[in-house]
Amino acid sequence: MPFAAWGLPRRLLDGALRGAAVAAGAELRAGVAVQGAEPGPDGWILRLPGGAIAARQVVLATGKQAFRGHPRAGAPPGALGLKLHLAGVDPGGTVTLLPFAGGYAGLQPLPNGAHDGGANLCAALHGEAGAAARDAAAFLARVAEGSALGARLLAGARPAWDRPLAVAGVPYGFRARAGGPPGLFRIGDQAAVIPSFTGEGIALALHSGLAAAAAILAGEEAAAFQARWRRRSAWPMRWAELGAWVLRQAPGAFTGVAAVAPAARWLARGTRVSRC
Ligand SMILES: Cc1cc2nc3c(=O)[nH]c(=O)nc-3n(C[C@H](O)[C@H](O)[C@H](O)COP(=O)(O)OP(=O)(O)OC[C@H]3O[C@@H](n4cnc5c(N)ncnc54)[C@H](O)[C@@H]3O)c2cc1C
């Protein structure tokens, strides 16, 4: 990356965000799944296990999971996301991108204390996942076979679990259309799903959340917000799709070739939503 970036465990990031929301006056109902959202007399009615609540606006932030009744229109076929904690690996102080057949993985250090220091291996897989989705050793082998760097870094890896955690149906490249029902603001992965290798998904989620909050406070219609966010996310998404295409066609392109390093840096900058 042509800049320093943070790799944070979700436990820390989500905890900090929840704390900030509660400190700002939000009422938090943890462990409650919203079962549906339908237009009501004064905005929306949300169905919860214990009853219903009325809301003037709804911010749809259910991420990778589709929300019943509100499908992502035009979403491309979903990829598989995998995650595995490892001991016996020294990823250094960096996030390493490891291409392999059918996908790519990111290897990054875990905070001190977790699995002997250890590392987190996350991957996006397109097409047939085979045993990699069910078996930690098969997943490790598949990533290690993809590059000499992967083989070296993962040589002594000991998986913390028998099988990787998996999330299916991640529609990389999806962008919500402009429009949509009044008072429903799509943010994060419900608005745009950027290829994971960019490490920009969380930034898109945070920026779109802030933009939706500003739009609601300004009394703006959801359709106007959605159209603006679609425009703002267009270039980062295009650059990310281009990068994903290069990764698929020539997996070694981003690693260690001095001639393409400036192009890769340029492309990485283009994927940053904070620049748009
Ligand atoms: C393999 C992989 C690796 C990735 N690596 C990176 C990375 O290194 N850096 C990066 O920035 N991004 C990365 N991303 C992308 C990033 O995870 C997402 O872009 C980001 O989490 C989107 O945030 P979100 O808030 O929209 O959704 P999420 O983070 O998915 O959060 C959605 C939340 O909504 C909750 N929810 C869902 N349905 C309901 C319901 N009905 N009722 C109540 N709650 C509900 C879920 O439980 C969840 O807590 C990666 C993604 C994948 C798949």
mmCIF file of C-alpha atoms and ligand atoms in Angstrom:
data_model
loop_
_atom_site.group_PDB
_atom_site.id
_atom_site.type_symbol
_atom_site.label_atom_id
_atom_site.label_comp_id
_atom_site.label_asym_id
_atom_site.label_seq_id
_atom_site.Cartn_x
_atom_site.Cartn_y
_atom_site.Cartn_z
ATOM 1 C CA MET A 1 0.000 0.000 0.000
ATOM 2 C CA PRO A 2 1.253 3.503 -0.731
ATOM 3 C CA PHE A 3 0.212 4.546 2.806
ATOM 4 C CA ALA A 4 0.095 3.112 6.311
ATOM 5 C CA ALA A 5 -3.182 1.439 7.297
ATOM 6 C CA TRP A 6 -4.614 -0.222 10.390
ATOM 7 C CA GLY A 7 -5.517 -3.897 10.603
ATOM 8 C CA LEU A 8 -7.950 -4.142 13.539
ATOM 9 C CA PRO A 9 -9.746 -7.199 14.932
ATOM 10 C CA ARG A 10 -13.506 -6.741 14.483
ATOM 11 C CA ARG A 11 -13.953 -7.358 18.218
ATOM 12 C CA LEU A 12 -12.025 -4.138 18.934
ATOM 13 C CA LEU A 13 -13.481 -2.049 16.117
ATOM 14 C CA ASP A 14 -17.094 -3.105 16.644
ATOM 15 C CA GLY A 15 -16.761 -2.654 20.420
ATOM 16 C CA ALA A 16 -15.416 0.884 19.942
ATOM 17 C CA LEU A 17 -18.216 1.744 17.484
ATOM 18 C CA ARG A 18 -20.907 0.345 19.795
ATOM 19 C CA GLY A 19 -19.436 2.307 22.724
ATOM 20 C CA ALA A 20 -19.424 5.525 20.682
ATOM 21 C CA ALA A 21 -23.036 5.001 19.559
ATOM 22 C CA VAL A 22 -24.270 4.393 23.116
ATOM 23 C CA ALA A 23 -22.277 7.386 24.422
ATOM 24 C CA ALA A 24 -23.997 9.501 21.742
ATOM 25 C CA GLY A 25 -27.438 8.433 23.014
ATOM 26 C CA ALA A 26 -28.290 5.400 20.845
ATOM 27 C CA GLU A 27 -30.361 2.627 22.443
ATOM 28 C CA LEU A 28 -28.606 -0.671 21.754
ATOM 29 C CA ARG A 29 -30.524 -3.973 21.589
ATOM 30 C CA ALA A 30 -27.835 -6.621 21.335
ATOM 31 C CA GLY A 31 -28.551 -10.132 20.093
ATOM 32 C CA VAL A 32 -31.866 -9.169 18.450
ATOM 33 C CA ALA A 33 -32.418 -10.044 14.777
ATOM 34 C CA VAL A 34 -34.789 -7.753 12.894
ATOM 35 C CA GLN A 35 -37.156 -10.076 11.040
ATOM 36 C CA GLY A 36 -38.682 -7.634 8.586
ATOM 37 C CA ALA A 37 -39.183 -3.975 7.654
ATOM 38 C CA GLU A 38 -42.374 -2.811 5.968
ATOM 39 C CA PRO A 39 -43.683 0.659 5.136
ATOM 40 C CA GLY A 40 -45.970 1.944 7.922
ATOM 41 C CA PRO A 41 -48.288 4.908 8.440
ATOM 42 C CA ASP A 42 -45.428 7.213 9.508
ATOM 43 C CA GLY A 43 -42.354 5.669 7.877
ATOM 44 C CA TRP A 44 -41.489 2.047 8.690
ATOM 45 C CA ILE A 45 -42.509 -0.819 10.948
ATOM 46 C CA LEU A 46 -39.679 -3.113 12.063
ATOM 47 C CA ARG A 47 -40.606 -6.616 13.138
ATOM 48 C CA LEU A 48 -38.598 -7.936 16.106
ATOM 49 C CA PRO A 49 -39.003 -11.225 17.996
ATOM 50 C CA GLY A 50 -40.604 -9.379 20.942
ATOM 51 C CA GLY A 51 -42.955 -7.152 18.907
ATOM 52 C CA ALA A 52 -42.797 -4.290 16.432
ATOM 53 C CA ILE A 53 -41.294 -0.811 16.538
ATOM 54 C CA ALA A 54 -42.069 2.207 14.370
ATOM 55 C CA ALA A 55 -39.303 4.239 12.746
ATOM 56 C CA ARG A 56 -39.364 7.330 10.530
ATOM 57 C CA GLN A 57 -36.216 6.166 8.726
ATOM 58 C CA VAL A 58 -34.444 2.828 8.451
ATOM 59 C CA VAL A 59 -30.697 2.445 7.897
ATOM 60 C CA LEU A 60 -30.175 -0.965 6.312
ATOM 61 C CA ALA A 61 -26.758 -2.139 7.536
ATOM 62 C CA THR A 62 -27.069 -5.933 7.549
ATOM 63 C CA GLY A 63 -23.807 -6.283 5.644
ATOM 64 C CA LYS A 64 -23.065 -9.487 3.789
ATOM 65 C CA GLN A 65 -26.385 -11.010 4.826
ATOM 66 C CA ALA A 66 -29.343 -10.310 2.569
ATOM 67 C CA PHE A 67 -32.288 -8.852 4.482
ATOM 68 C CA ARG A 68 -35.617 -10.585 3.857
ATOM 69 C CA GLY A 69 -37.924 -8.514 1.665
ATOM 70 C CA HIS A 70 -35.137 -6.184 0.531
ATOM 71 C CA PRO A 71 -32.942 -8.115 -1.916
ATOM 72 C CA ARG A 72 -29.883 -6.528 -3.531
ATOM 73 C CA ALA A 73 -31.212 -6.024 -7.037
ATOM 74 C CA GLY A 74 -28.706 -6.975 -9.730
ATOM 75 C CA ALA A 75 -26.184 -8.502 -7.281
ATOM 76 C CA PRO A 76 -23.558 -10.675 -9.034
ATOM 77 C CA PRO A 77 -23.102 -14.356 -8.065
ATOM 78 C CA GLY A 78 -21.722 -14.630 -4.551
ATOM 79 C CA ALA A 79 -18.172 -15.639 -3.616
ATOM 80 C CA LEU A 80 -17.103 -17.478 -0.471
ATOM 81 C CA GLY A 81 -15.263 -15.716 2.368
ATOM 82 C CA LEU A 82 -13.025 -17.838 4.650
ATOM 83 C CA LYS A 83 -11.184 -17.015 7.853
ATOM 84 C CA LEU A 84 -8.706 -19.036 9.929
ATOM 85 C CA HIS A 85 -6.531 -18.169 12.929
ATOM 86 C CA LEU A 86 -3.029 -19.630 12.887
ATOM 87 C CA ALA A 87 -0.202 -20.215 15.362
ATOM 88 C CA GLY A 88 3.397 -20.804 14.333
ATOM 89 C CA VAL A 89 3.375 -18.043 11.722
ATOM 90 C CA ASP A 90 5.289 -14.790 11.739
ATOM 91 C CA PRO A 91 3.589 -12.385 9.319
ATOM 92 C CA GLY A 92 5.772 -9.480 10.518
ATOM 93 C CA GLY A 93 4.082 -6.128 11.032
ATOM 94 C CA THR A 94 2.365 -6.144 7.660
ATOM 95 C CA VAL A 95 -0.706 -7.387 5.820
ATOM 96 C CA THR A 96 0.411 -9.733 3.012
ATOM 97 C CA LEU A 97 -1.685 -10.411 -0.065
ATOM 98 C CA LEU A 98 -1.378 -14.016 -1.281
ATOM 99 C CA PRO A 99 -2.930 -14.975 -4.635
ATOM 100 C CA PHE A 100 -3.871 -18.615 -5.262
ATOM 101 C CA ALA A 101 -5.962 -20.624 -7.727
ATOM 102 C CA GLY A 102 -9.536 -19.296 -7.644
ATOM 103 C CA GLY A 103 -8.942 -16.510 -5.154
ATOM 104 C CA TYR A 104 -6.635 -14.558 -2.886
ATOM 105 C CA ALA A 105 -5.889 -14.403 0.820
ATOM 106 C CA GLY A 106 -4.754 -11.745 3.266
ATOM 107 C CA LEU A 107 -2.383 -12.705 6.094
ATOM 108 C CA GLN A 108 -2.054 -10.349 9.034
ATOM 109 C CA PRO A 109 -0.758 -10.494 12.603
ATOM 110 C CA LEU A 110 -3.156 -11.139 15.473
ATOM 111 C CA PRO A 111 -2.918 -8.888 18.542
ATOM 112 C CA ASN A 112 -0.406 -10.066 21.158
ATOM 113 C CA GLY A 113 -1.647 -12.947 23.226
ATOM 114 C CA ALA A 114 -3.901 -14.583 20.628
ATOM 115 C CA HIS A 115 -2.552 -17.950 19.452
ATOM 116 C CA ASP A 116 1.101 -17.215 20.403
ATOM 117 C CA GLY A 117 1.055 -13.911 18.532
ATOM 118 C CA GLY A 118 -0.032 -15.805 15.448
ATOM 119 C CA ALA A 119 -1.872 -14.621 12.390
ATOM 120 C CA ASN A 120 -5.275 -14.273 10.782
ATOM 121 C CA LEU A 121 -5.716 -15.746 7.299
ATOM 122 C CA CYS A 122 -8.725 -14.409 5.376
ATOM 123 C CA ALA A 123 -9.613 -15.386 1.822
ATOM 124 C CA ALA A 124 -12.093 -14.690 -0.948
ATOM 125 C CA LEU A 125 -12.814 -17.679 -3.184
ATOM 126 C CA HIS A 126 -14.636 -17.634 -6.507
ATOM 127 C CA GLY A 127 -16.057 -20.791 -8.050
ATOM 128 C CA GLU A 128 -15.577 -24.276 -6.614
ATOM 129 C CA ALA A 129 -14.186 -24.135 -3.041
ATOM 130 C CA GLY A 130 -13.854 -27.906 -2.588
ATOM 131 C CA ALA A 131 -12.233 -29.152 0.609
ATOM 132 C CA ALA A 132 -10.787 -25.712 1.433
ATOM 133 C CA ALA A 133 -14.192 -24.628 2.816
ATOM 134 C CA ARG A 134 -14.459 -27.657 5.153
ATOM 135 C CA ASP A 135 -10.945 -28.435 6.216
ATOM 136 C CA ALA A 136 -8.318 -26.092 7.696
ATOM 137 C CA ALA A 137 -5.356 -28.111 6.345
ATOM 138 C CA ALA A 138 -6.821 -28.136 2.817
ATOM 139 C CA PHE A 139 -7.418 -24.380 2.996
ATOM 140 C CA LEU A 140 -3.810 -23.784 4.115
ATOM 141 C CA ALA A 141 -2.457 -26.064 1.382
ATOM 142 C CA ARG A 142 -4.461 -24.261 -1.300
ATOM 143 C CA VAL A 143 -3.125 -20.844 -0.274
ATOM 144 C CA ALA A 144 0.457 -22.152 0.126
ATOM 145 C CA GLU A 145 0.404 -23.659 -3.381
ATOM 146 C CA GLY A 146 -0.433 -20.261 -4.875
ATOM 147 C CA SER A 147 2.942 -18.561 -4.391
ATOM 148 C CA ALA A 148 6.461 -19.076 -3.092
ATOM 149 C CA LEU A 149 5.803 -16.341 -0.539
ATOM 150 C CA GLY A 150 2.651 -18.143 0.676
ATOM 151 C CA ALA A 151 4.520 -21.447 0.947
ATOM 152 C CA ARG A 152 7.304 -19.798 2.982
ATOM 153 C CA LEU A 153 5.028 -17.828 5.330
ATOM 154 C CA LEU A 154 2.675 -20.755 6.006
ATOM 155 C CA ALA A 155 5.344 -23.482 6.282
ATOM 156 C CA GLY A 156 5.000 -23.958 10.065
ATOM 157 C CA ALA A 157 1.358 -22.844 10.383
ATOM 158 C CA ARG A 158 -0.841 -24.592 12.978
ATOM 159 C CA PRO A 159 -4.583 -23.914 12.473
ATOM 160 C CA ALA A 160 -6.456 -22.858 15.627
ATOM 161 C CA TRP A 161 -9.649 -24.557 14.362
ATOM 162 C CA ASP A 162 -10.419 -27.770 12.415
ATOM 163 C CA ARG A 163 -12.246 -25.855 9.702
ATOM 164 C CA PRO A 164 -12.226 -22.215 8.605
ATOM 165 C CA LEU A 165 -15.118 -19.891 9.395
ATOM 166 C CA ALA A 166 -17.065 -19.351 6.190
ATOM 167 C CA VAL A 167 -19.504 -16.786 4.836
ATOM 168 C CA ALA A 168 -21.204 -17.659 1.561
ATOM 169 C CA GLY A 169 -22.751 -15.487 -1.131
ATOM 170 C CA VAL A 170 -20.568 -12.350 -0.895
ATOM 171 C CA PRO A 171 -21.611 -10.383 -4.043
ATOM 172 C CA TYR A 172 -18.323 -8.637 -4.878
ATOM 173 C CA GLY A 173 -18.879 -5.722 -7.237
ATOM 174 C CA PHE A 174 -22.497 -5.059 -6.171
ATOM 175 C CA ARG A 175 -23.600 -1.408 -6.064
ATOM 176 C CA ALA A 176 -27.119 -0.482 -4.944
ATOM 177 C CA ARG A 177 -29.116 1.237 -7.638
ATOM 178 C CA ALA A 178 -30.143 4.833 -7.224
ATOM 179 C CA GLY A 179 -33.730 5.070 -5.980
ATOM 180 C CA GLY A 180 -35.357 2.586 -3.619
ATOM 181 C CA PRO A 181 -38.243 3.078 -1.189
ATOM 182 C CA PRO A 182 -38.595 6.379 0.715
ATOM 183 C CA GLY A 183 -36.907 6.509 4.123
ATOM 184 C CA LEU A 184 -34.700 3.426 3.593
ATOM 185 C CA PHE A 185 -30.959 4.200 3.570
ATOM 186 C CA ARG A 186 -28.636 1.393 2.443
ATOM 187 C CA ILE A 187 -25.089 1.602 3.802
ATOM 188 C CA GLY A 188 -21.951 -0.565 3.993
ATOM 189 C CA ASP A 189 -22.146 -3.865 2.114
ATOM 190 C CA GLN A 190 -25.844 -3.205 1.503
ATOM 191 C CA ALA A 191 -24.809 -0.231 -0.651
ATOM 192 C CA ALA A 192 -21.596 -1.515 -2.272
ATOM 193 C CA VAL A 193 -19.429 -4.647 -1.863
ATOM 194 C CA ILE A 194 -15.833 -3.853 -2.768
ATOM 195 C CA PRO A 195 -13.384 -6.740 -3.426
ATOM 196 C CA SER A 196 -11.805 -7.599 -0.078
ATOM 197 C CA PHE A 197 -8.173 -7.430 -1.217
ATOM 198 C CA THR A 198 -8.441 -3.614 -1.202
ATOM 199 C CA GLY A 199 -9.001 -3.606 2.579
ATOM 200 C CA GLU A 200 -11.500 -0.794 1.939
ATOM 201 C CA GLY A 201 -14.815 -2.463 2.896
ATOM 202 C CA ILE A 202 -14.804 -1.107 6.444
ATOM 203 C CA ALA A 203 -13.927 2.404 5.244
ATOM 204 C CA LEU A 204 -16.845 2.256 2.789
ATOM 205 C CA ALA A 205 -19.136 1.111 5.607
ATOM 206 C CA LEU A 206 -17.997 3.923 7.923
ATOM 207 C CA HIS A 207 -18.101 6.654 5.265
ATOM 208 C CA SER A 208 -21.527 5.585 3.988
ATOM 209 C CA GLY A 209 -22.848 5.449 7.571
ATOM 210 C CA LEU A 210 -21.630 8.988 8.234
ATOM 211 C CA ALA A 211 -23.041 10.184 4.901
ATOM 212 C CA ALA A 212 -26.445 8.598 5.647
ATOM 213 C CA ALA A 213 -26.520 10.181 9.117
ATOM 214 C CA ALA A 214 -25.732 13.604 7.614
ATOM 215 C CA ALA A 215 -28.451 13.121 4.978
ATOM 216 C CA ILE A 216 -31.063 12.164 7.610
ATOM 217 C CA LEU A 217 -30.147 15.137 9.810
ATOM 218 C CA ALA A 218 -30.438 17.415 6.761
ATOM 219 C CA GLY A 219 -33.924 16.008 6.005
ATOM 220 C CA GLU A 220 -32.768 14.606 2.677
ATOM 221 C CA GLU A 221 -34.710 11.880 0.853
ATOM 222 C CA ALA A 222 -33.190 8.376 0.828
ATOM 223 C CA ALA A 223 -33.231 8.257 -2.985
ATOM 224 C CA ALA A 224 -31.050 11.396 -3.198
ATOM 225 C CA PHE A 225 -28.591 9.935 -0.673
ATOM 226 C CA GLN A 226 -28.475 6.614 -2.522
ATOM 227 C CA ALA A 227 -27.809 8.300 -5.868
ATOM 228 C CA ARG A 228 -25.001 10.408 -4.344
ATOM 229 C CA TRP A 229 -23.400 7.408 -2.628
ATOM 230 C CA ARG A 230 -23.594 5.430 -5.859
ATOM 231 C CA ARG A 231 -21.653 8.195 -7.625
ATOM 232 C CA ARG A 232 -19.137 8.545 -4.784
ATOM 233 C CA SER A 233 -18.383 4.834 -4.626
ATOM 234 C CA ALA A 234 -18.189 4.433 -8.419
ATOM 235 C CA TRP A 235 -14.460 5.059 -8.909
ATOM 236 C CA PRO A 236 -13.190 3.064 -5.902
ATOM 237 C CA MET A 237 -15.388 0.173 -7.064
ATOM 238 C CA ARG A 238 -14.139 0.430 -10.663
ATOM 239 C CA TRP A 239 -10.474 0.452 -9.630
ATOM 240 C CA ALA A 240 -11.081 -2.431 -7.237
ATOM 241 C CA GLU A 241 -12.794 -4.472 -9.964
ATOM 242 C CA LEU A 242 -9.856 -3.773 -12.275
ATOM 243 C CA GLY A 243 -7.433 -4.902 -9.557
ATOM 244 C CA ALA A 244 -9.489 -8.049 -8.947
ATOM 245 C CA TRP A 245 -9.392 -8.800 -12.673
ATOM 246 C CA VAL A 246 -5.593 -8.376 -12.789
ATOM 247 C CA LEU A 247 -5.268 -10.632 -9.725
ATOM 248 C CA ARG A 248 -7.298 -13.335 -11.465
ATOM 249 C CA GLN A 249 -5.443 -13.039 -14.801
ATOM 250 C CA ALA A 250 -1.892 -12.588 -13.490
ATOM 251 C CA PRO A 251 -1.731 -13.454 -9.792
ATOM 252 C CA GLY A 252 1.945 -12.448 -9.488
ATOM 253 C CA ALA A 253 1.355 -8.945 -10.806
ATOM 254 C CA PHE A 254 1.182 -7.274 -7.398
ATOM 255 C CA THR A 255 4.079 -9.114 -5.801
ATOM 256 C CA GLY A 256 7.632 -8.029 -6.015
ATOM 257 C CA VAL A 257 7.812 -6.911 -9.645
ATOM 258 C CA ALA A 258 9.458 -3.493 -9.529
ATOM 259 C CA ALA A 259 8.045 -2.431 -12.902
ATOM 260 C CA VAL A 260 4.409 -2.785 -11.817
ATOM 261 C CA ALA A 261 4.849 -1.504 -8.264
ATOM 262 C CA PRO A 262 4.052 2.137 -9.178
ATOM 263 C CA ALA A 263 0.939 0.972 -11.088
ATOM 264 C CA ALA A 264 -0.172 -1.153 -8.131
ATOM 265 C CA ARG A 265 0.331 1.816 -5.782
ATOM 266 C CA TRP A 266 -1.627 4.056 -8.126
ATOM 267 C CA LEU A 267 -4.435 1.505 -8.308
ATOM 268 C CA ALA A 268 -4.480 1.110 -4.506
ATOM 269 C CA ARG A 269 -4.906 4.881 -4.112
ATOM 270 C CA GLY A 270 -7.781 4.847 -6.582
ATOM 271 C CA THR A 271 -9.759 2.402 -4.422
ATOM 272 C CA ARG A 272 -9.889 4.771 -1.397
ATOM 273 C CA VAL A 273 -13.342 6.212 -0.815
ATOM 274 C CA SER A 274 -11.886 8.972 1.403
ATOM 275 C CA ARG A 275 -10.353 10.477 -1.760
ATOM 276 C CA CYS A 276 -13.777 10.800 -3.482
HETATM 277 C C1 LIG B 1 -13.020 -12.675 3.429
HETATM 278 C C2 LIG B 1 -13.234 -11.201 3.662
HETATM 279 C C3 LIG B 1 -12.161 -10.410 4.057
HETATM 280 C C4 LIG B 1 -12.329 -9.039 4.234
HETATM 281 N N1 LIG B 1 -11.250 -8.276 4.625
HETATM 282 C C5 LIG B 1 -11.397 -6.948 4.815
HETATM 283 C C6 LIG B 1 -10.295 -6.145 5.252
HETATM 284 O O1 LIG B 1 -9.180 -6.624 5.451
HETATM 285 N N2 LIG B 1 -10.503 -4.812 5.440
HETATM 286 C C7 LIG B 1 -11.720 -4.228 5.216
HETATM 287 O O2 LIG B 1 -11.849 -3.011 5.392
HETATM 288 N N3 LIG B 1 -12.782 -4.969 4.822
HETATM 289 C C8 LIG B 1 -12.656 -6.295 4.617
HETATM 290 N N4 LIG B 1 -13.745 -7.053 4.210
HETATM 291 C C9 LIG B 1 -15.024 -6.365 3.947
HETATM 292 C C10 LIG B 1 -15.730 -5.963 5.219
HETATM 293 O O3 LIG B 1 -15.839 -7.089 6.083
HETATM 294 C C11 LIG B 1 -17.135 -5.460 4.878
HETATM 295 O O4 LIG B 1 -17.088 -4.580 3.761
HETATM 296 C C12 LIG B 1 -17.703 -4.703 6.072
HETATM 297 O O5 LIG B 1 -17.741 -5.564 7.195
HETATM 298 C C13 LIG B 1 -19.095 -4.184 5.765
HETATM 299 O O6 LIG B 1 -19.626 -3.607 6.932
HETATM 300 P P1 LIG B 1 -21.185 -3.636 7.203
HETATM 301 O O7 LIG B 1 -21.385 -2.875 8.464
HETATM 302 O O8 LIG B 1 -21.919 -3.226 5.971
HETATM 303 O O9 LIG B 1 -21.566 -5.179 7.421
HETATM 304 P P2 LIG B 1 -21.078 -6.242 8.507
HETATM 305 O O10 LIG B 1 -19.747 -5.888 9.050
HETATM 306 O O11 LIG B 1 -21.275 -7.575 7.842
HETATM 307 O O12 LIG B 1 -22.119 -6.069 9.692
HETATM 308 C C14 LIG B 1 -23.495 -6.360 9.520
HETATM 309 C C15 LIG B 1 -24.093 -6.618 10.887
HETATM 310 O O13 LIG B 1 -25.507 -6.713 10.770
HETATM 311 C C16 LIG B 1 -25.946 -7.792 11.569
HETATM 312 N N5 LIG B 1 -27.219 -8.276 11.009
HETATM 313 C C17 LIG B 1 -27.429 -8.947 9.845
HETATM 314 N N6 LIG B 1 -28.732 -9.196 9.669
HETATM 315 C C18 LIG B 1 -29.373 -8.663 10.759
HETATM 316 C C19 LIG B 1 -30.735 -8.591 11.160
HETATM 317 N N7 LIG B 1 -31.710 -9.124 10.414
HETATM 318 N N8 LIG B 1 -31.023 -7.991 12.325
HETATM 319 C C20 LIG B 1 -30.054 -7.434 13.094
HETATM 320 N N9 LIG B 1 -28.743 -7.457 12.765
HETATM 321 C C21 LIG B 1 -28.410 -8.070 11.605
HETATM 322 C C22 LIG B 1 -24.823 -8.824 11.471
HETATM 323 O O14 LIG B 1 -24.897 -9.726 12.545
HETATM 324 C C23 LIG B 1 -23.602 -7.906 11.535
HETATM 325 O O15 LIG B 1 -23.249 -7.646 12.856
HETATM 326 C C24 LIG B 1 -13.598 -8.426 4.034
HETATM 327 C C25 LIG B 1 -14.693 -9.231 3.662
HETATM 328 C C26 LIG B 1 -14.528 -10.606 3.480
HETATM 329 C C27 LIG B 1 -15.717 -11.446 3.084
#
